[in-house]
Every structure is written in structure tokens, then in C-alpha cells.
């Protein structure tokens, strides 16, 4: 059973607009959440993270929101740029040492010029 | 280079062959993780090392999978008697202390079993 779910396989947005990527999780033991970006033939690259003690974390154009009661997080990209076109993975961890990551299936974001 | 490197980048094996996949972590990184990414899926955890100690191998799918990191640096993932279902991208990640937000991934090895 998928403990981290990204239910939309793809998203297409216009350049300059907001991209909202959603992620749901089922395991209440997760206390650290991450977003990774992946280009073809490359490994995932860390983008932004959030601890369960927060509900928002912002880094430049990227903001992650966490709703613990709903077990839901989202990544907002504003404004979207063509270079943001990639696969985005949501991941979760129990935190601390030996923090193996549990990933969602990923969502393919396409930003149209 | 400064990043995690993996070799080979691509490997084609006939069913039943043994393969060995190598990971060179970032120098000084204590923790090393292996993940398996099947087509259309997210990466799935296989095993974790802290220095040379394999502390978690709960994700290894069968006893045909074996990983080692004898000197606490380079790691090798070995798959014996490969099967078609082993076809996937194998990703290695390293981290300074094992914390989730510090995991740096290599480019992966794409294994195709015919």
C-alpha cells in the first residue's frame, strides 16, 4: 500500500502562473517531508522540506504547505518557469538518523512558454 | 567530482546473470542509501549503511540482493541470478549524518534484464 500518494500523474501550467503539486500520506509516524525534482537520466535533487512542527516553509519561488490533520502537503511554485518542467517527487521520513525516505510516484510538471 | 557517482550508468543482463552496481558517495559522508525505482514509480528504499555497518536491509526484495560497504566509502549492490522484475533504476544516495534533508542522489544505474 502506498504510504505517500501523488494522485495526479501530470500537470501543465502556463509560464508565469502558479503550479500547485499535491501529496497525501497515510503514516502518522512521518514527521519530515521533502520535495525532490528529477530531470531525465539524473538522480532526484532536493528542493525543499518541512518539519511536522511547521505548516509552511518558503524558499524563493517554492513554498511547501503542510496540513497534518488532513495528512496533506502541497508544493507551490510561483511564478512557474519553463525550466521547472520536470518530475516532482514527494517524500516522507520518520526523521532522525537512518532517515530512509518513502516516495510518492511523482508528478510530471510541464510549464508552457 | 563533488557529487555521488554511480557505475555503470546502464547495464543489460541476461536473465540468470549476476550483476554488480557501484556507488561512490560524497567524500566524508557517513550514511549511504540504496533505492530501487521501477518504471513509473517513485524510488523505494532497499538498504542503509552507516560507515561500513549495514544497519537496515529491510527493503531488499529477496536474498538474491546483497549490498556491502567494506571500508565505509564505496558501496556495491549485487544482484544474483537476475530476473526480469529486477529491471529498474538503482539509485544511491549519501548523506553526512543520515538526516533526511541531506540525502544527495547519484544519477542511478538503469538495469535491464532480458
CSV table of C-alpha atoms in Angstrom, one decimal:
chain,number,residue,atom,x,y,z
A,1,UNK,CA,0.0,0.0,0.0
A,2,UNK,CA,1.2,3.4,-0.9
A,3,UNK,CA,2.1,5.4,2.2
A,4,UNK,CA,2.8,8.5,0.2
A,5,UNK,CA,0.4,9.3,-2.6
A,6,UNK,CA,0.6,11.7,-5.5
A,7,UNK,CA,-2.7,11.1,-7.3
A,8,UNK,CA,-2.2,13.3,-10.3
A,9,UNK,CA,0.3,12.0,-12.7
A,10,UNK,CA,0.8,15.2,-14.6
A,11,UNK,CA,0.2,18.9,-14.5
A,12,UNK,CA,0.5,21.6,-17.2
A,13,UNK,CA,0.6,25.3,-16.5
A,14,UNK,CA,1.4,28.5,-18.3
A,15,UNK,CA,4.7,30.2,-17.7
A,16,UNK,CA,4.3,32.9,-15.0
A,17,UNK,CA,1.3,31.2,-13.4
A,18,UNK,CA,1.2,29.2,-10.1
A,19,UNK,CA,1.9,25.5,-10.1
A,20,UNK,CA,0.3,23.5,-7.2
A,21,UNK,CA,1.5,20.0,-6.7
A,22,UNK,CA,-0.3,17.9,-4.1
A,23,UNK,CA,0.7,15.0,-1.9
A,24,UNK,CA,-1.1,12.9,0.7
A,25,UNK,CA,0.3,10.5,3.2
A,26,UNK,CA,-1.2,7.8,5.5
A,27,UNK,CA,1.6,7.0,8.0
A,28,UNK,CA,1.2,9.2,11.2
A,29,UNK,CA,4.8,8.4,12.1
A,30,UNK,CA,6.1,10.6,9.3
A,31,UNK,CA,7.4,13.8,10.7
A,32,UNK,CA,9.6,15.2,7.9
A,33,UNK,CA,8.5,15.9,4.4
A,34,UNK,CA,10.5,16.7,1.3
A,35,UNK,CA,10.1,17.5,-2.3
A,36,UNK,CA,12.6,16.3,-4.9
A,37,UNK,CA,12.9,17.4,-8.5
A,38,UNK,CA,14.1,15.0,-11.2
A,39,UNK,CA,15.2,15.5,-14.7
A,40,UNK,CA,15.6,12.6,-17.2
A,41,UNK,CA,18.7,10.5,-16.7
A,42,UNK,CA,19.6,12.3,-13.5
A,43,UNK,CA,19.1,11.5,-9.9
A,44,UNK,CA,16.5,13.3,-7.7
A,45,UNK,CA,17.6,16.7,-6.5
A,46,UNK,CA,16.5,18.0,-3.1
A,47,UNK,CA,14.2,21.1,-3.5
A,48,UNK,CA,12.5,22.0,-0.2
A,49,UNK,CA,11.5,20.3,3.0
A,50,UNK,CA,9.2,20.9,6.0
A,51,UNK,CA,9.1,19.5,9.5
A,52,UNK,CA,5.9,18.4,11.0
A,53,UNK,CA,6.1,21.2,13.7
A,54,UNK,CA,5.6,23.8,10.9
A,55,UNK,CA,2.8,24.4,8.5
A,56,UNK,CA,4.7,26.4,5.9
A,57,UNK,CA,8.2,26.7,4.6
A,58,UNK,CA,9.3,29.1,1.8
A,59,UNK,CA,12.4,29.2,-0.3
A,60,UNK,CA,12.3,31.7,-3.1
A,61,UNK,CA,9.7,30.7,-5.6
A,62,UNK,CA,8.9,27.5,-3.8
A,63,UNK,CA,6.6,27.1,-0.8
A,64,UNK,CA,5.5,23.9,0.9
A,65,UNK,CA,2.4,23.8,3.0
A,66,UNK,CA,1.6,21.0,5.5
A,67,UNK,CA,-1.8,20.2,6.8
A,68,UNK,CA,-1.2,17.5,9.5
A,69,UNK,CA,-4.8,16.9,10.3
A,70,UNK,CA,-5.6,16.2,6.7
A,71,UNK,CA,-2.2,14.4,6.2
A,72,UNK,CA,-1.7,16.6,3.1
A,73,UNK,CA,1.1,18.7,1.8
A,74,UNK,CA,1.4,20.8,-1.3
A,75,UNK,CA,4.2,22.5,-3.2
A,76,UNK,CA,3.5,25.9,-4.7
A,77,UNK,CA,5.8,27.3,-7.4
A,78,UNK,CA,5.3,31.0,-8.2
A,79,UNK,CA,5.9,32.1,-10.8
A,80,UNK,CA,6.4,28.9,-12.9
A,81,UNK,CA,9.2,28.9,-15.4
A,82,UNK,CA,9.8,26.5,-18.3
A,83,UNK,CA,13.0,25.3,-16.5
A,84,UNK,CA,10.7,24.0,-13.8
A,85,UNK,CA,9.4,21.3,-16.2
A,86,UNK,CA,10.5,18.0,-14.5
A,87,UNK,CA,9.1,15.2,-12.4
A,88,UNK,CA,8.5,16.1,-8.8
A,89,UNK,CA,8.5,13.6,-6.0
A,90,UNK,CA,7.0,14.0,-2.6
A,91,UNK,CA,8.9,12.0,0.1
A,92,UNK,CA,8.4,11.5,3.8
A,93,UNK,CA,10.6,10.3,6.6
A,94,UNK,CA,10.4,9.3,10.3
A,95,UNK,CA,13.2,11.8,10.9
A,96,UNK,CA,16.4,11.5,12.9
A,97,UNK,CA,19.2,9.2,11.9
A,98,UNK,CA,18.7,6.4,9.4
A,99,UNK,CA,16.1,8.6,7.7
A,100,UNK,CA,15.1,6.4,4.8
A,101,UNK,CA,12.7,8.2,2.5
A,102,UNK,CA,9.3,6.9,1.4
A,103,UNK,CA,8.5,8.4,-2.0
A,104,UNK,CA,5.3,9.0,-4.0
A,105,UNK,CA,5.0,8.0,-7.6
A,106,UNK,CA,5.9,11.5,-8.8
A,107,UNK,CA,4.1,14.1,-10.9
A,108,UNK,CA,5.3,15.4,-14.3
A,109,UNK,CA,5.1,19.2,-14.4
A,110,UNK,CA,5.1,20.9,-17.8
A,111,UNK,CA,5.4,24.7,-17.9
A,112,UNK,CA,4.3,26.1,-21.3
A,113,UNK,CA,6.2,29.2,-22.5
B,1,UNK,CA,33.7,15.3,-8.8
B,2,UNK,CA,31.8,16.6,-5.8
B,3,UNK,CA,28.7,14.6,-6.2
B,4,UNK,CA,27.6,11.0,-5.8
B,5,UNK,CA,28.7,8.9,-8.8
B,6,UNK,CA,27.4,5.5,-9.9
B,7,UNK,CA,28.7,3.0,-12.4
B,8,UNK,CA,27.8,1.6,-14.8
B,9,UNK,CA,25.1,4.1,-15.9
B,10,UNK,CA,23.4,1.4,-18.0
B,11,UNK,CA,23.6,-2.4,-17.6
B,12,UNK,CA,21.9,-5.0,-19.7
B,13,UNK,CA,21.9,-8.5,-18.3
B,14,UNK,CA,20.5,-11.8,-19.4
B,15,UNK,CA,18.2,-13.5,-17.0
B,16,UNK,CA,20.2,-15.5,-14.6
B,17,UNK,CA,23.3,-13.4,-14.7
B,18,UNK,CA,24.9,-11.8,-11.7
B,19,UNK,CA,25.4,-8.0,-11.7
B,20,UNK,CA,27.3,-5.6,-9.5
B,21,UNK,CA,26.4,-1.9,-9.3
B,22,UNK,CA,28.8,0.6,-7.7
B,23,UNK,CA,28.3,3.8,-5.8
B,24,UNK,CA,30.9,6.4,-4.9
B,25,UNK,CA,29.4,8.6,-2.2
B,26,UNK,CA,30.4,12.2,-1.5
B,27,UNK,CA,33.7,12.1,0.4
B,28,UNK,CA,33.2,12.2,4.1
B,29,UNK,CA,29.5,11.2,4.0
B,30,UNK,CA,28.8,8.7,6.8
B,31,UNK,CA,25.4,7.4,5.5
B,32,UNK,CA,24.7,5.6,2.3
B,33,UNK,CA,21.3,4.5,1.0
B,34,UNK,CA,20.2,2.4,-1.9
B,35,UNK,CA,16.9,2.8,-3.6
B,36,UNK,CA,15.2,1.0,-6.5
B,37,UNK,CA,13.0,2.9,-8.9
B,38,UNK,CA,10.8,0.8,-11.2
B,39,UNK,CA,9.3,2.4,-14.3
B,40,UNK,CA,6.6,4.9,-13.5
B,41,UNK,CA,7.1,4.6,-9.7
B,42,UNK,CA,8.9,6.5,-7.1
B,43,UNK,CA,12.2,5.3,-5.6
B,44,UNK,CA,11.8,2.6,-3.0
B,45,UNK,CA,14.2,2.0,-0.1
B,46,UNK,CA,16.5,-1.0,-0.3
B,47,UNK,CA,19.2,-0.7,2.4
B,48,UNK,CA,21.2,1.7,4.5
B,49,UNK,CA,24.8,1.9,5.7
B,50,UNK,CA,26.3,3.9,8.4
B,51,UNK,CA,30.0,3.8,7.6
B,52,UNK,CA,30.7,0.1,6.9
B,53,UNK,CA,27.8,-1.2,9.1
B,54,UNK,CA,24.6,-2.2,7.2
B,55,UNK,CA,22.0,-1.0,9.7
B,56,UNK,CA,18.9,-1.6,7.7
B,57,UNK,CA,18.3,-4.0,4.9
B,58,UNK,CA,14.5,-4.3,5.3
B,59,UNK,CA,13.9,-3.2,1.7
B,60,UNK,CA,15.9,-5.8,-0.1
B,61,UNK,CA,13.3,-7.7,-2.1
B,62,UNK,CA,14.9,-11.1,-1.9
B,63,UNK,CA,18.1,-12.9,-0.8
B,64,UNK,CA,19.4,-12.5,-4.3
B,65,UNK,CA,20.1,-8.9,-3.4
B,66,UNK,CA,23.3,-8.2,-1.4
B,67,UNK,CA,25.0,-4.9,-0.6
B,68,UNK,CA,28.3,-4.1,1.0
B,69,UNK,CA,30.4,-1.1,2.0
B,70,UNK,CA,33.5,-2.8,3.4
B,71,UNK,CA,35.6,0.3,4.0
B,72,UNK,CA,32.8,2.8,4.8
B,73,UNK,CA,33.1,4.6,1.5
B,74,UNK,CA,32.4,2.9,-1.9
B,75,UNK,CA,29.4,0.6,-1.9
B,76,UNK,CA,28.4,-2.3,-4.2
B,77,UNK,CA,24.9,-3.6,-4.7
B,78,UNK,CA,25.0,-7.1,-6.1
B,79,UNK,CA,22.1,-8.9,-7.6
B,80,UNK,CA,22.4,-12.7,-8.2
B,81,UNK,CA,20.5,-14.7,-10.8
B,82,UNK,CA,18.8,-11.6,-12.2
B,83,UNK,CA,15.1,-11.8,-13.1
B,84,UNK,CA,13.1,-9.6,-15.4
B,85,UNK,CA,11.4,-8.0,-12.4
B,86,UNK,CA,14.8,-6.7,-11.3
B,87,UNK,CA,14.7,-4.2,-14.2
B,88,UNK,CA,14.8,-0.8,-12.7
B,89,UNK,CA,16.9,2.2,-12.0
B,90,UNK,CA,19.0,1.7,-8.9
B,91,UNK,CA,19.8,5.0,-7.1
B,92,UNK,CA,22.4,5.6,-4.5
B,93,UNK,CA,22.3,8.5,-2.0
B,94,UNK,CA,24.7,9.7,0.6
B,95,UNK,CA,24.4,12.0,3.5
B,96,UNK,CA,26.7,13.5,6.0
B,97,UNK,CA,24.9,12.2,9.1
B,98,UNK,CA,21.8,10.3,7.7
B,99,UNK,CA,19.3,13.1,8.2
B,100,UNK,CA,16.5,13.1,5.6
B,101,UNK,CA,17.1,16.5,4.2
B,102,UNK,CA,20.7,15.9,3.5
B,103,UNK,CA,20.4,13.0,1.1
B,104,UNK,CA,22.3,13.6,-2.2
B,105,UNK,CA,21.4,11.2,-5.0
B,106,UNK,CA,23.6,9.9,-7.8
B,107,UNK,CA,22.4,9.6,-11.4
B,108,UNK,CA,21.4,6.0,-11.0
B,109,UNK,CA,22.2,2.8,-12.8
B,110,UNK,CA,19.5,1.6,-15.3
B,111,UNK,CA,19.4,-2.2,-15.2
B,112,UNK,CA,17.6,-4.0,-18.0
B,113,UNK,CA,17.2,-7.8,-17.6
B,114,UNK,CA,16.3,-9.6,-20.8
